Coordinates of C-alpha atoms and ligand atoms in Angstrom, one line a residue:
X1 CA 133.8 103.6 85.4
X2 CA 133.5 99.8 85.5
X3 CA 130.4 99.2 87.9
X4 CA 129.3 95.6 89.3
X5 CA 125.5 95.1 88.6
X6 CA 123.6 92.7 90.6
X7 CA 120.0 93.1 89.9
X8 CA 119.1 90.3 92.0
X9 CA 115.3 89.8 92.7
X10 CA 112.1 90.9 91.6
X11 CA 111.4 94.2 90.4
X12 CA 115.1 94.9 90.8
X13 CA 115.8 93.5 88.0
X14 CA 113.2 95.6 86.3
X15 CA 114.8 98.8 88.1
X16 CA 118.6 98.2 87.5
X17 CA 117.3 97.8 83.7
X18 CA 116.1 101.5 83.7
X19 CA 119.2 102.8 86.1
X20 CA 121.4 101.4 83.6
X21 CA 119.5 103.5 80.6
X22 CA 119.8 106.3 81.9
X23 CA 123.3 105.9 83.2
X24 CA 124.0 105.0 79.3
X25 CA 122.3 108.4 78.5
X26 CA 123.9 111.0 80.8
X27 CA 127.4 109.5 80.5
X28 CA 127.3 109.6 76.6
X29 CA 126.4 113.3 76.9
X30 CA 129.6 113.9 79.5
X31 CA 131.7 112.0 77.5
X32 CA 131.8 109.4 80.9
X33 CA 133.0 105.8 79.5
X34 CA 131.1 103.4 81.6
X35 CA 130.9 99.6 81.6
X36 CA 129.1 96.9 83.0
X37 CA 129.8 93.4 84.4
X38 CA 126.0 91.5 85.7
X39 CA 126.1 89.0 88.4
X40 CA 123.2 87.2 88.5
X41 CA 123.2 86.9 92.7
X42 CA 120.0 86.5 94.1
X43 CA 117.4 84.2 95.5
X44 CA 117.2 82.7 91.9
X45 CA 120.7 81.5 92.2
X46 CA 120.0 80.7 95.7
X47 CA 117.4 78.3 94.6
X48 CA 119.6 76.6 92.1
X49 CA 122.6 76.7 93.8
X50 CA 122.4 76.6 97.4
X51 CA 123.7 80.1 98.0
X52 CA 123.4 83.8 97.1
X53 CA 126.7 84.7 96.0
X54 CA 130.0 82.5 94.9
X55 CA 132.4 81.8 97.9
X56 CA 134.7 84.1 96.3
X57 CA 132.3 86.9 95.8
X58 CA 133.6 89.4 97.5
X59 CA 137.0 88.9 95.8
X60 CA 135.0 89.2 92.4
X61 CA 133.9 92.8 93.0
X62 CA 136.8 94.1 94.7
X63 CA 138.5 95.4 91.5
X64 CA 135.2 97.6 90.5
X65 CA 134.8 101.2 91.3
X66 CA 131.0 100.7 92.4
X67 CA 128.4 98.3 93.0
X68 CA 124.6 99.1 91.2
X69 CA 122.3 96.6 93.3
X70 CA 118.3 96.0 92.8
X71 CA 116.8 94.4 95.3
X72 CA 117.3 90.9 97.2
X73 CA 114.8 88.7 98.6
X74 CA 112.1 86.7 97.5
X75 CA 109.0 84.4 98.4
X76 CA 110.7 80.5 100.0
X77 CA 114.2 82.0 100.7
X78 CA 113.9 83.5 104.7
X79 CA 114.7 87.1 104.1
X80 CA 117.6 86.4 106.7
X81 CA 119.3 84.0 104.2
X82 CA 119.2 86.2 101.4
X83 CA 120.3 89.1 103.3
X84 CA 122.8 87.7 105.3
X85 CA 124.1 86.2 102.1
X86 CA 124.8 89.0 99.7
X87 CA 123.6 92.5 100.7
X88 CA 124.8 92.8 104.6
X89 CA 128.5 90.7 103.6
X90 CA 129.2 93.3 101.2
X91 CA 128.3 96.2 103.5
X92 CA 130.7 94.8 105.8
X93 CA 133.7 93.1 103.8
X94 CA 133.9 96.7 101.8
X95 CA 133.8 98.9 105.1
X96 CA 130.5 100.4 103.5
X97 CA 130.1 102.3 106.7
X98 CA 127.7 105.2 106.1
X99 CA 124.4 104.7 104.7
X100 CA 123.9 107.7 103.2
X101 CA 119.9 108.5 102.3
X102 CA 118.5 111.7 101.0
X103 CA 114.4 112.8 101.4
X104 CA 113.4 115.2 99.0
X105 CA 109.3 116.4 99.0
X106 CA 109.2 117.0 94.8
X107 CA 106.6 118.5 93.2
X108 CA 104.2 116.7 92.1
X109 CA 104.5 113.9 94.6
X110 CA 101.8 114.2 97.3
X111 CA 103.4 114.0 100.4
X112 CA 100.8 111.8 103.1
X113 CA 101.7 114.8 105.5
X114 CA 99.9 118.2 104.9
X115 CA 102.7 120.1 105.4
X116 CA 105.6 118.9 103.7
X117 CA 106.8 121.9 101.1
X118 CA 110.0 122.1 101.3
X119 CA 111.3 118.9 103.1
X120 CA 115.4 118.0 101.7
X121 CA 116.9 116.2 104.4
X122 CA 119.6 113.4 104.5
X123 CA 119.5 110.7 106.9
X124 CA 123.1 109.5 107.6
X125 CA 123.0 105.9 108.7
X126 CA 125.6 103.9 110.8
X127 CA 126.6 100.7 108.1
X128 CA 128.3 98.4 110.0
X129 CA 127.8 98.2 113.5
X130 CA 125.8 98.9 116.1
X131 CA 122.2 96.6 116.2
X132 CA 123.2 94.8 113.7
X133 CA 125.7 92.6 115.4
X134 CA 126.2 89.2 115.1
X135 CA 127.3 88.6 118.9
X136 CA 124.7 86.7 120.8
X137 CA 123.4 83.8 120.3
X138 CA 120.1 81.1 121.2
X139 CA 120.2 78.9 124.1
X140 CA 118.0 75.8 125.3
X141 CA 116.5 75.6 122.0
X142 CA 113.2 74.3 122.3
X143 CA 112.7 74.3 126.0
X144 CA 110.7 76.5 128.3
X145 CA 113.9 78.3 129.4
X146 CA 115.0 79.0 125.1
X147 CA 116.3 82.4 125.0
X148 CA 118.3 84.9 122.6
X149 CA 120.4 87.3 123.6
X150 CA 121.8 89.9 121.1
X151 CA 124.7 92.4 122.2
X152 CA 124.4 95.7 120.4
X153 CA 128.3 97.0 119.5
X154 CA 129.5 100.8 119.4
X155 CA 132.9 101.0 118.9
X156 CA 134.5 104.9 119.1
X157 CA 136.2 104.4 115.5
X158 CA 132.6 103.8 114.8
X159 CA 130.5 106.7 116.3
X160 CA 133.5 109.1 115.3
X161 CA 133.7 108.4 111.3
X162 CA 129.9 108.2 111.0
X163 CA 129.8 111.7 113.3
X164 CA 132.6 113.2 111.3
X165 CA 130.8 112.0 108.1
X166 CA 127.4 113.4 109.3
X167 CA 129.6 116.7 110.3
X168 CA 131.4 117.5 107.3
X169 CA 128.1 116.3 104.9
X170 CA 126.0 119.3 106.8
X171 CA 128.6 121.7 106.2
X172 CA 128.1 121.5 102.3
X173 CA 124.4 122.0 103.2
X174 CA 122.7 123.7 105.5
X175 CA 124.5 123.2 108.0
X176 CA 122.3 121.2 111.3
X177 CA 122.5 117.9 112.4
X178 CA 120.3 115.9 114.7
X179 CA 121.9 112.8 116.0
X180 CA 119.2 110.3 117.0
X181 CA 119.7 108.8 120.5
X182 CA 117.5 106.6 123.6
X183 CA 120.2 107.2 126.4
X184 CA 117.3 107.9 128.6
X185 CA 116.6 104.3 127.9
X186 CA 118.7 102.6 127.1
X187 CA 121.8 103.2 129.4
X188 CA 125.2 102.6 128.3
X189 CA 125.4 102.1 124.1
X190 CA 124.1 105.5 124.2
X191 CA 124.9 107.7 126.5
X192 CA 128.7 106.8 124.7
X193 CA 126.9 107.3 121.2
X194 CA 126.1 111.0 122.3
X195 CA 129.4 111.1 124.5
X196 CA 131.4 110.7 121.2
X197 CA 129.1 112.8 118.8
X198 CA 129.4 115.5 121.1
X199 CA 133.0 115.4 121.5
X200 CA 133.2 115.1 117.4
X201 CA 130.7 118.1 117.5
X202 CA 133.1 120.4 118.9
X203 CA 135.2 120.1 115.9
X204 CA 132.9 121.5 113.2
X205 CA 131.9 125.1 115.4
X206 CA 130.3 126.1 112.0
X207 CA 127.7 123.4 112.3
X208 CA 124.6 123.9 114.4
X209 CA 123.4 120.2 115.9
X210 CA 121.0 119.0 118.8
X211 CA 120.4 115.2 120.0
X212 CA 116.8 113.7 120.0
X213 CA 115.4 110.6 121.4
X214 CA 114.8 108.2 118.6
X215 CA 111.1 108.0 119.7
X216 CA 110.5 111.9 120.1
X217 CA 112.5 112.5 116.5
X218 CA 110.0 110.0 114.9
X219 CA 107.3 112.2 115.6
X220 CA 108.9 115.5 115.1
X221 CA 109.8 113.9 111.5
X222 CA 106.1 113.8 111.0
X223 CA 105.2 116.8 112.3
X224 CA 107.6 119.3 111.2
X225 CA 109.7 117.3 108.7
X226 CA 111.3 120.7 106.6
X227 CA 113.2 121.7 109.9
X228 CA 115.7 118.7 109.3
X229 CA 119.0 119.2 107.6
X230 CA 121.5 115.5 108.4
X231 CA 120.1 112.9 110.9
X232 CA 122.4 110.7 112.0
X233 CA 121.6 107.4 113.4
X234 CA 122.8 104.2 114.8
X235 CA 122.3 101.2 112.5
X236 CA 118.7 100.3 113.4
X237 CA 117.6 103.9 114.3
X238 CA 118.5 104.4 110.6
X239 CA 117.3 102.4 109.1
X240 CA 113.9 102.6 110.9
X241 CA 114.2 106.2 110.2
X242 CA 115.1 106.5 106.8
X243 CA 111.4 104.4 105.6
X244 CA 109.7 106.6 107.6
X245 CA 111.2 109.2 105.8
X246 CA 111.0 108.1 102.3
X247 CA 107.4 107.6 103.2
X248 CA 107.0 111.1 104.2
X249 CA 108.4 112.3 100.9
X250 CA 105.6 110.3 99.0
X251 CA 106.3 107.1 98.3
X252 CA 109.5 104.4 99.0
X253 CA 109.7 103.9 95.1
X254 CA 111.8 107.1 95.0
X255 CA 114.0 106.9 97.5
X256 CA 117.7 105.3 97.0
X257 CA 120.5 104.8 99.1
X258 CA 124.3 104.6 98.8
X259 CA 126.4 102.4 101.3
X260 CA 129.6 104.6 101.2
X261 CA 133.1 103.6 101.9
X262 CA 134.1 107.4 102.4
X263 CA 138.1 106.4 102.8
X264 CA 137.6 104.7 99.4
X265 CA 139.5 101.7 100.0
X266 CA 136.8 99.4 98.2
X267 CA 133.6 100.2 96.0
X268 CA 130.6 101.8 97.4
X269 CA 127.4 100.5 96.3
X270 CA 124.2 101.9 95.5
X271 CA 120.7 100.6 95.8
X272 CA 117.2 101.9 96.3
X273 CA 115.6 101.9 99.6
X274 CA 112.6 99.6 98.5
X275 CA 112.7 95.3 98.1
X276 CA 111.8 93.0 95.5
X277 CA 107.7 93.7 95.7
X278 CA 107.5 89.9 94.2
X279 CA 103.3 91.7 94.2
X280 CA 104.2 93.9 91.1
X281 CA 107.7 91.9 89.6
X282 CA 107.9 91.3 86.1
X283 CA 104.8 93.8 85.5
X284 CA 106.9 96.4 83.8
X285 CA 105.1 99.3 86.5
X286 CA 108.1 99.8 89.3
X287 CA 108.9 102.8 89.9
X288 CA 112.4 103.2 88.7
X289 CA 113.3 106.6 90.4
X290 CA 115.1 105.2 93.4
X291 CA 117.3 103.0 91.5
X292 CA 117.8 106.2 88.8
X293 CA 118.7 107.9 91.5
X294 CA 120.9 105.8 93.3
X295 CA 122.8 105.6 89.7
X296 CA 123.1 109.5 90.3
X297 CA 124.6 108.9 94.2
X298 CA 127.2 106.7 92.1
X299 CA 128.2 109.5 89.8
X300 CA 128.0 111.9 92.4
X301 CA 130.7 109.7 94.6
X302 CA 133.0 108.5 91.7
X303 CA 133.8 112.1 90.7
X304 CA 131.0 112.9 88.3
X305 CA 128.6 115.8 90.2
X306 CA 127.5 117.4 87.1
X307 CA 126.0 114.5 85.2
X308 CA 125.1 113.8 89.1
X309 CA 123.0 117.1 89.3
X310 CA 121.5 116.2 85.3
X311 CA 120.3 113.5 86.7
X312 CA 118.4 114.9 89.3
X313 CA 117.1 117.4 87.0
X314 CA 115.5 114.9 85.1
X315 CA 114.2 113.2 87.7
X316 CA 112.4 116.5 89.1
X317 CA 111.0 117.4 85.8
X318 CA 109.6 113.5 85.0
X319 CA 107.9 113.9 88.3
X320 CA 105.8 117.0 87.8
X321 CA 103.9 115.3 85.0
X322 CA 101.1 112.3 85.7
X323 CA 102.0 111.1 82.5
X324 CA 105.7 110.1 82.9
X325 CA 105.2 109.4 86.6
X326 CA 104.4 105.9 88.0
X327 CA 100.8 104.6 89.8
X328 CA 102.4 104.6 93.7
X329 CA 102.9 108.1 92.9
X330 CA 99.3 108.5 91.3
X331 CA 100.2 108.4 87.6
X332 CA 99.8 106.3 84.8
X333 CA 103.3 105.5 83.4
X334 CA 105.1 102.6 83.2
X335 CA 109.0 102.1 84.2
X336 CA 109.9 102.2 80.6
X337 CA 107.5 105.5 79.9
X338 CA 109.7 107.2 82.7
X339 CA 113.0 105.8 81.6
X340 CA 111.6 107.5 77.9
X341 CA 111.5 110.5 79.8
X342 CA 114.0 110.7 81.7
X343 CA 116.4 109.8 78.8
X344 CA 114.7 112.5 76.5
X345 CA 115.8 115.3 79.1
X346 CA 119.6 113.6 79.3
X347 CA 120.1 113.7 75.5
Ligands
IPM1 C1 117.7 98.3 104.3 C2 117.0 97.0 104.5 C3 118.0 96.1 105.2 C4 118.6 96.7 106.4 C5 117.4 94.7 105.5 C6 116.7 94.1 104.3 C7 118.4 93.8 106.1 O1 115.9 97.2 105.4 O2 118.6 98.3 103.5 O3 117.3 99.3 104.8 O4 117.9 96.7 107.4 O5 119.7 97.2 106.3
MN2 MN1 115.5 99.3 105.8

């Protein structure tokens, strides 16, 4: 596997670090060969340099298989800059269109919800589309009549490959999705969202799915979170969706994220769920667990499930123990006393 690693900001850096331990540790016991190239992308470089990435970036990690990212952003660089510099380009220019983002409850991670026993869904995010659109534009800048408009796009290639994706994922689980909708509301995007998923719907017969309204689905997520299997959402119901989720399995320090090119034309890339927390960088205390288990999404999607599934297993078993797990999830360890860990189970 040769796998681009951009750290980039803040704890990410301190994150990545760990991922890349315990990558070291479960490929040497599968016999996986594995190497690294770092680009040092970030805010850092966009201080220095004037931008976040090279002009030829994307070019430079087109021959990898994956892409291990930490985090981006930082304190004096508008989060917009830094995001529509590096992270959102390379969503787009590698057709990184699923956002893929499991929710487990462990144990031994208190969940904020009293009832969460049991909770193991995936939230299936739209990558590349959608709210996320650069159509639109400002007007009358600085006059009473300024104004912004911002068109929303949902193509039907789009809706039916992140459908099918949803689809086909349930089907190796427990086979129920709930596609997340406002076509009460919001009156044409929508109503051709569900139009399509349900059209797509009639091709898996196997699978069991029903349609919610974003804002209804947000609560049901709180109150009965275990009944979800895949949720799939538009770009911005997703992503909205998928923090409220990680929160609802404990803490957003576990939870990671792959942005999948499922035709596998270009490398997917993996990266936790949480930012740069400039409050606790360079403190040695991040929780690495999403970025470990991002690394363990990459495995998973370059061919390797069973040093995938070790992974995991060490991930559960450092998490049952106050001692090897992190203070956001009410322990005392450090990153590198859970990276110990997790390597001691992997060797
Ligand atoms: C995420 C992040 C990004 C997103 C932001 C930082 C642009 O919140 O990966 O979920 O909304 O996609
Ligand atoms: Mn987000």
């Amino acid at each position: 596997m040769r796998i681009a690693v951009i750290a980039g900001d803040g704890i990410g850096i301190e994150v990545i670090a760990a991922a890349r331990v315990v990558l070291d540790a479960v490929c040497g016991r599968h016999d996986i060969p594995v190497d690294y190239d770092e680009f040092d992308w970030s805010c850092r470089r966009y201080l220095a340099e004037g931008a976040m990435m090279p002009a030829d970036g994307i070019d430079q990690l087109r021959p990898y298989d994956a892409v291990l990212l930490g985090a981006v952003g930082w304190p004096g660089v508008p989060d917009h800059v830094s995001l529509w510099g590096l992270l959102i380009p390379i969503r787009r220019a590698f057709r990184q269109y699923v956002n893929l983002r499991p929710i487990r409850v462990f144990d031994g991670v208190e969940s904020p919800l009293r009832d969460a026993a049991g909770v193991d869904f995936v939230v299936v995010r739209e990558n590349v589309e959608g709210e996320y659109s650069e159509i639109g534009g400002r007007l009358n800048r600085g006059f009473p009549d300024e104004f912004a408009v911002q068109e929303s796009v949902f193509t039907r290639a789009g809706v039916t490959r992140i459908a099918d994706f949803a689809f086909s994922l349930a089907r190796t689980r427990r086979g129920y999705v709930t596609s997340a909708t406002k076509s009460n509301g919001i009156v044409h995007t929508l109503p051709f969202w569900d139009e399509v998923v349900a059209s797509r719907a009639a091709e898996f017969p196997d699978v069991r799915w029903d349609s919610e309204h974003i804002d209804a689905l947000a609560a049901k997520l709180v109150l009965q979170p275990a009944r979800f299997d895949v949720i799939v959402g538009s770009n911005l119901f997703g992503d909205i969706l998928s923090d409220l989720a990680a929160a609802v399995a404990g803490s957003i320090g576990i939870a990671p994220s792959g942005n999948l090119d499922p035709t596998r034309t270009y490398p997917s890339m993996f990266e936790p769920v949480h930012g740069s927390a400039p409050d606790i960088a360079g403190k040695g205390i991040a929780n690495p667990i999403g970025a470990v288990w991002s690394a363990a999404m990459m495995l998973d999607h370059l061919g390797h499930p069973d040093a995938a599934a070790d992974v995991l297993v060490a991930i559960e078993a450092s998490l049952t123990d106050p001692a090897t797990r992190t203070r956001d999830l009410g322990g005392t360890a450090d990153t590198a006393d859970v990276v110990r860990a997790l390597v001691a189970r992997l060797k």
